[in-house]
mmCIF file of C-alpha atoms in Angstrom:
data_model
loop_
_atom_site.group_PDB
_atom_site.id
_atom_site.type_symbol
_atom_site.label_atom_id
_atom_site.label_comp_id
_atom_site.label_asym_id
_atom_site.label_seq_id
_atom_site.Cartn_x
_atom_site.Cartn_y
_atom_site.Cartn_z
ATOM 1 C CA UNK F 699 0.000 0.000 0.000
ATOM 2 C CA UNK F 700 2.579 2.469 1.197
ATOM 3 C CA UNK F 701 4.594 1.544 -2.508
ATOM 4 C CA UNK F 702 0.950 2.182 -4.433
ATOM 5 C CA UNK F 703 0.839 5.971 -2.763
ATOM 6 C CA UNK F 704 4.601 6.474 -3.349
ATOM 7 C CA UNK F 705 4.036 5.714 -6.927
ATOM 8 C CA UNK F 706 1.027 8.516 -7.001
ATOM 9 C CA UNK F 707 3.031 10.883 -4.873
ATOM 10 C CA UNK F 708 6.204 10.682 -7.771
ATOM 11 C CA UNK F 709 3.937 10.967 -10.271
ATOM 12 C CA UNK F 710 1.298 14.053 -9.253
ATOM 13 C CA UNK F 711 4.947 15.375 -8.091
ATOM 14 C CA UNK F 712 6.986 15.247 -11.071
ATOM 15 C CA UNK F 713 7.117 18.419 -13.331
ATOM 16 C CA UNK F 714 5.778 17.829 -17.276
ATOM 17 C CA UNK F 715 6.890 19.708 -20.169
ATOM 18 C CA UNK F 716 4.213 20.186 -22.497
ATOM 19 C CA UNK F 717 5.360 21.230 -25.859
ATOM 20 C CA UNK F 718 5.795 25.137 -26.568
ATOM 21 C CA UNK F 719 2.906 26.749 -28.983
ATOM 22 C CA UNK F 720 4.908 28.391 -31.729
ATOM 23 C CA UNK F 721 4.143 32.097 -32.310
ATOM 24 C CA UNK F 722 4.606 33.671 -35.348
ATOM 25 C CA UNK F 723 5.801 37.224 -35.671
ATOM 26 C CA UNK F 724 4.312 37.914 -38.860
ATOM 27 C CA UNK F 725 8.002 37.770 -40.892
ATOM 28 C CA UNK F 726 8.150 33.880 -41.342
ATOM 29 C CA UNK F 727 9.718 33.256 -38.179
ATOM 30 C CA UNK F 728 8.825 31.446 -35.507
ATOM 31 C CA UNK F 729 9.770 33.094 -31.971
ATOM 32 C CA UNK F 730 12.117 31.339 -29.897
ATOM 33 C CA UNK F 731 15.776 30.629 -28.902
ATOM 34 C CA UNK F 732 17.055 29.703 -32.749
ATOM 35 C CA UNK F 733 14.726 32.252 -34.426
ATOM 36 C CA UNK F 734 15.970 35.819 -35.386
ATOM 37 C CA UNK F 735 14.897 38.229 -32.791
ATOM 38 C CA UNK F 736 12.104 40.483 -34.191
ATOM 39 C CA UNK F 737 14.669 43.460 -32.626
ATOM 40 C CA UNK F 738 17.353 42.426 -34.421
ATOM 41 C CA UNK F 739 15.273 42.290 -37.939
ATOM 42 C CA UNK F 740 14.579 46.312 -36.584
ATOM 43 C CA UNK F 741 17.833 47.284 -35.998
ATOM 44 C CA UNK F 742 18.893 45.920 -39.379
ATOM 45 C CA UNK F 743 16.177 47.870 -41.364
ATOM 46 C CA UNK F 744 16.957 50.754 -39.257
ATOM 47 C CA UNK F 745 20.626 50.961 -40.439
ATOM 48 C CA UNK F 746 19.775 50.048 -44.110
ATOM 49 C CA UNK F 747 17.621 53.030 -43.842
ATOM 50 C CA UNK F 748 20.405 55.625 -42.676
ATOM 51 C CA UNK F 749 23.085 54.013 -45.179
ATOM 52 C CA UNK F 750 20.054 55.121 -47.842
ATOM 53 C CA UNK F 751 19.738 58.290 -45.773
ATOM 54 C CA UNK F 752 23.444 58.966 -45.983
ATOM 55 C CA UNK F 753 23.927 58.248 -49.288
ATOM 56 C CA UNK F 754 21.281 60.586 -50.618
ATOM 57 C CA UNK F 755 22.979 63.551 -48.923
ATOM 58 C CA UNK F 756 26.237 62.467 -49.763
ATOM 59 C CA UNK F 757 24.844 62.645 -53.727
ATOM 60 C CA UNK F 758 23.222 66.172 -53.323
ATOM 61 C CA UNK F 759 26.211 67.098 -51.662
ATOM 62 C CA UNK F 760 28.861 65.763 -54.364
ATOM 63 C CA UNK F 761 26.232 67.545 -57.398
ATOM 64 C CA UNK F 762 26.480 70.860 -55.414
ATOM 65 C CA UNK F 763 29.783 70.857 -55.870
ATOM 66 C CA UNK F 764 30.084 69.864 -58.900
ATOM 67 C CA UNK F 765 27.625 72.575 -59.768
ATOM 68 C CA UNK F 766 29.572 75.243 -58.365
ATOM 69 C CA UNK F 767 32.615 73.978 -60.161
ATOM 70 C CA UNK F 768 31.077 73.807 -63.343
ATOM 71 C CA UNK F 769 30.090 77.758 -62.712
ATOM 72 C CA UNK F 770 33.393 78.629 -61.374
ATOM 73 C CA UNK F 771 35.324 77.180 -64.609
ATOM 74 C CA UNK F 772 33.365 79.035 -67.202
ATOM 75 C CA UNK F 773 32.854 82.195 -65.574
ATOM 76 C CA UNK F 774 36.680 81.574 -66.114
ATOM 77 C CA UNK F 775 36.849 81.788 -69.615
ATOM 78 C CA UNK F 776 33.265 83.676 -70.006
ATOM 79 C CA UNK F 777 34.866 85.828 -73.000
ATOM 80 C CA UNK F 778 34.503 82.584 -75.585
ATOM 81 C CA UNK F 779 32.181 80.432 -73.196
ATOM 82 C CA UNK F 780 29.181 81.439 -75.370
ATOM 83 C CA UNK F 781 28.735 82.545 -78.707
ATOM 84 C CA UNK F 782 29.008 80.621 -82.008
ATOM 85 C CA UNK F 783 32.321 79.361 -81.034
ATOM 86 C CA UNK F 784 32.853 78.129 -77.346
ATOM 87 C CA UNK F 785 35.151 77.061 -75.457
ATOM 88 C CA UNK F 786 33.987 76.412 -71.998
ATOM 89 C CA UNK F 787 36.694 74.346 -70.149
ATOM 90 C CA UNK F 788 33.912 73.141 -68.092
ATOM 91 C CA UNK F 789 32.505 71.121 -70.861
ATOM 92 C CA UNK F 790 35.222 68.600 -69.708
ATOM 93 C CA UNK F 791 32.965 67.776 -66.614
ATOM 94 C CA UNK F 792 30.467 66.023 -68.717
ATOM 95 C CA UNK F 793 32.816 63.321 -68.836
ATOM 96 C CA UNK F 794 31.798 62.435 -65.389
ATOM 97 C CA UNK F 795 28.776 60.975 -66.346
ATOM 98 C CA UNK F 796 30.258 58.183 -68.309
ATOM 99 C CA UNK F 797 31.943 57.026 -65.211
ATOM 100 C CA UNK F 798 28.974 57.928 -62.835
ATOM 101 C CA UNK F 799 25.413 58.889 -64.458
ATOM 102 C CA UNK F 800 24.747 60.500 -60.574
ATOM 103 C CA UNK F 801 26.700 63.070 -61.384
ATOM 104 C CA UNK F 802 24.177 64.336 -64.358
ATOM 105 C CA UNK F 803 22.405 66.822 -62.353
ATOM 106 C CA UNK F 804 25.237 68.415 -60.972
ATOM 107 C CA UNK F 805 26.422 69.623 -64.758
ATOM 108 C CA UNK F 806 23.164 70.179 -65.727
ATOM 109 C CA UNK F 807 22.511 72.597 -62.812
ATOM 110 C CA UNK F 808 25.645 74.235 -63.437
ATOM 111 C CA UNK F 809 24.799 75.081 -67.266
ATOM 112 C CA UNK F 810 21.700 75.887 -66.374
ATOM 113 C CA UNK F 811 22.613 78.181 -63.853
ATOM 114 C CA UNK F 812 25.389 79.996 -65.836
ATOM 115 C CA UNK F 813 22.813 80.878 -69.166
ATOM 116 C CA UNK F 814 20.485 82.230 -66.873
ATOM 117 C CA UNK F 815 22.688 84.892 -65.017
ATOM 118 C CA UNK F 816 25.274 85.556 -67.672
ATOM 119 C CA UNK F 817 23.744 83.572 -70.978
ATOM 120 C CA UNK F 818 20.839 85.221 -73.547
ATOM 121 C CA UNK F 819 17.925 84.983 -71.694
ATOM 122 C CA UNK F 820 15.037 82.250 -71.132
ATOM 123 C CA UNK F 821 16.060 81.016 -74.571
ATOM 124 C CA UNK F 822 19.851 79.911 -73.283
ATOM 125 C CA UNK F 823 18.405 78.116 -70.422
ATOM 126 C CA UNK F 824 15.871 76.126 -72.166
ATOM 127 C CA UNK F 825 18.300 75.465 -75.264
ATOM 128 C CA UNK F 826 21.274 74.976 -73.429
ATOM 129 C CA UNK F 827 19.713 73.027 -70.821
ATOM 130 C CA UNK F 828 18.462 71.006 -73.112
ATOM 131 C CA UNK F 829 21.479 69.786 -75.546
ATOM 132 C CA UNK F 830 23.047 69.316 -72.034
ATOM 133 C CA UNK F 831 20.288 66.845 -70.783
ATOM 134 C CA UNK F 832 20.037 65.367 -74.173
ATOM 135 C CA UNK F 833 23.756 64.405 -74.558
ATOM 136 C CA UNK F 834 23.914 63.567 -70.772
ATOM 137 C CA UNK F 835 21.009 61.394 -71.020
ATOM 138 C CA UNK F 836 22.111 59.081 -74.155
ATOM 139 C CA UNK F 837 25.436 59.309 -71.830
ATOM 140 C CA UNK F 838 23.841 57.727 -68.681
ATOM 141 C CA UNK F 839 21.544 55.188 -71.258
ATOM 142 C CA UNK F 840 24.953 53.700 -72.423
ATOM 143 C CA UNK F 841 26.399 52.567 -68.824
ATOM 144 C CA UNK F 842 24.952 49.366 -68.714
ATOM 145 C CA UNK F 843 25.471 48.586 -72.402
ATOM 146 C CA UNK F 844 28.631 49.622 -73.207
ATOM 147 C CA UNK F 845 31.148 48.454 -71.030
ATOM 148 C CA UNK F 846 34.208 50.025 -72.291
ATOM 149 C CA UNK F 847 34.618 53.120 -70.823
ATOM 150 C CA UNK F 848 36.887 54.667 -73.900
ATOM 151 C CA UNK F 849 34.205 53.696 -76.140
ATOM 152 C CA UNK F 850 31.692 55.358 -74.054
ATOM 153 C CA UNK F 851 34.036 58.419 -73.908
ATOM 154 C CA UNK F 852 33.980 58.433 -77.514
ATOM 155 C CA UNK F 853 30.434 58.099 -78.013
ATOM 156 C CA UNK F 854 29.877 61.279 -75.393
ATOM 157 C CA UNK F 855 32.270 63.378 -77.456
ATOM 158 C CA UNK F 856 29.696 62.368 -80.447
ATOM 159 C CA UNK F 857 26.626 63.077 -78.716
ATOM 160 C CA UNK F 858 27.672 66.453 -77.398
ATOM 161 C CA UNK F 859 29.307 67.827 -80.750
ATOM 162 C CA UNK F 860 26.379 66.311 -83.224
ATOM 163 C CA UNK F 861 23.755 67.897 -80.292
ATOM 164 C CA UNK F 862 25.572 71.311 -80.517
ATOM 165 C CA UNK F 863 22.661 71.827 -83.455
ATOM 166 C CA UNK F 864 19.970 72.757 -80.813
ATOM 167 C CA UNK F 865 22.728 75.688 -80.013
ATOM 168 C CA UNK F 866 23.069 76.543 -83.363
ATOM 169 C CA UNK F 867 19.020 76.973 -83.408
ATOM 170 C CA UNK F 868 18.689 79.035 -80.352
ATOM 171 C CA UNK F 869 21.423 81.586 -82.082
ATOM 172 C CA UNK F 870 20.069 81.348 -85.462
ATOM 173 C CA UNK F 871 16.454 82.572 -83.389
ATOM 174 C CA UNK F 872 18.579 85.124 -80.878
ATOM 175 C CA UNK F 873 20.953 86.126 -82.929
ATOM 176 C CA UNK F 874 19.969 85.874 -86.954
ATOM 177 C CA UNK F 875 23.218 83.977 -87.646
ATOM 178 C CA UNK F 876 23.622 81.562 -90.092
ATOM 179 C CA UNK F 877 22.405 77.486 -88.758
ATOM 180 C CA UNK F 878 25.066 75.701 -90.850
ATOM 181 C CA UNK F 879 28.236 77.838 -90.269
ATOM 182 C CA UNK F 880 27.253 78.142 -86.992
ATOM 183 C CA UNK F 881 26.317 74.416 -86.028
ATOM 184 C CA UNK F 882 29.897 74.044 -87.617
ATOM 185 C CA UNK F 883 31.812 76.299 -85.299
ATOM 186 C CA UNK F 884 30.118 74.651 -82.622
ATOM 187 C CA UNK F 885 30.215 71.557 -83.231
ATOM 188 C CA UNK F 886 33.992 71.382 -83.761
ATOM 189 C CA UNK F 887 34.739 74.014 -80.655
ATOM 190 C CA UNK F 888 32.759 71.375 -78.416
ATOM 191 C CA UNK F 889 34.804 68.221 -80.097
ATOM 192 C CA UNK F 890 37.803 69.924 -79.124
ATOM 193 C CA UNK F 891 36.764 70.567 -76.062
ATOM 194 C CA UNK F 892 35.735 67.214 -74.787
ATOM 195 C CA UNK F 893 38.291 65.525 -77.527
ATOM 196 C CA UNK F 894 41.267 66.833 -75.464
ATOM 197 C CA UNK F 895 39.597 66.046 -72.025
ATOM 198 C CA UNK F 896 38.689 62.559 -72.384
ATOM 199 C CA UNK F 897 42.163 61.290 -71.880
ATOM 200 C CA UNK F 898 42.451 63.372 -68.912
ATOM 201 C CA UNK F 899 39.302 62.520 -67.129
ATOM 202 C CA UNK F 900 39.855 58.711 -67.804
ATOM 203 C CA UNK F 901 43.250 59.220 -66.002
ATOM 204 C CA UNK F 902 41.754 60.464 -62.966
ATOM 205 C CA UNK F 903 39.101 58.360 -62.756
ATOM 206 C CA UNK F 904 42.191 55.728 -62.771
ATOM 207 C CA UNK F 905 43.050 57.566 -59.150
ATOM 208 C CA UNK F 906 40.184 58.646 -57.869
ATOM 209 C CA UNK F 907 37.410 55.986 -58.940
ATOM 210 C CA UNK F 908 34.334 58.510 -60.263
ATOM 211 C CA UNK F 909 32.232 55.444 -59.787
ATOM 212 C CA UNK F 910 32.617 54.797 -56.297
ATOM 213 C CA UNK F 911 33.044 58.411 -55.173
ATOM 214 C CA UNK F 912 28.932 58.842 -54.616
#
């Protein structure tokens, strides 16, 4: 008798581990000791979201400058920076954009920004502005196609020359001069131009990595 009520005593006694309901969090993961903490999964997204954060103002940051050093290099040579033959030194930045198409809105701003203070009016802006977008913007198309970067400095020296016609219209309208001897002064001032910089910009980009900079 006393071994029967030993036997219930062990038994009402002895501590059973039912099995654990599983909770899920919503994310495909079960909570529990090897599932990923629901905080960590937070903290994660939280620092993805800064990185995105950071690199956004890094970009805005980089294009200001760029801006102001597009501005700051023609104002240099403003005598023959516009006109039917140019020779803006600046011009040289758009070969940032074959490196880095990011960098687009920093020359853009800077063109745009220079024909409206010391260009001809509305007309500059939206002409200039325009071939500049135009050429930048076949430019930025070609990065994932064309993986040799002289080729795609060759083809941006094309598509700013041949796009120098939308120049040549604005000054035919402003200016009553001529369209084909002045699409031809402009076209071959602008080859020049970004003819002679290419080398140069590819051997900077060898030092300073334009792609990786923003």
């Amino acid at each position: 008798m006393k071994h029967h009520y030993a036997s219930i005593f062990y038994f009402s006694s002895r501590k059973v581990d039912l099995p654990q309901e599983k909770k899920y969090d919503g994310s495909g993961f079960t909570r529990g000791s090897s599932t990923i903490p629901r905080k960590q999964n937070l903290e994660k997204e939280g620092e993805i979201v800064h990185l995105a954060e950071k690199n956004r103002i890094n970009i805005v940051i980089t294009n200001g400058i760029l801006m102001a050093l597009y501005l700051a290099l023609t104002i240099l040579v403003s005598p023959v920076a516009s006109g039917p033959i140019q020779f803006r030194i600046s011009e040289s930045l758009n070969h940032l954009v074959v490196f880095n198409r990011k960098y687009l809105w920093g020359v853009l701003g800077g063109v745009i920004i220079y024909n409206a203070i010391f260009g001809m009016g509305i007309l500059d802006v939206v002409f200039g502005g325009g071939q500049t977008l135009l050429a930048l913007g076949m430019t930025a198309l070609l990065q994932n196609k064309v993986k040799n970067i002289k080729i795609r400095l060759a083809l941006n020296v094309l598509f700013f020359s041949v796009s120098m016609a939308l120049i040549a219209v604005m000054l035919y309208l402003t200016a009553a001069l001529p369209f084909w001897i002045t699409y031809a002064w402009l076209a071959a001032s602008e080859a020049i131009i970004m003819t002679i910089s290419a080398p140069l910009m590819y051997y900077l980009d060898q030092r300073l990595h334009f792609e990786k900079t923003v």
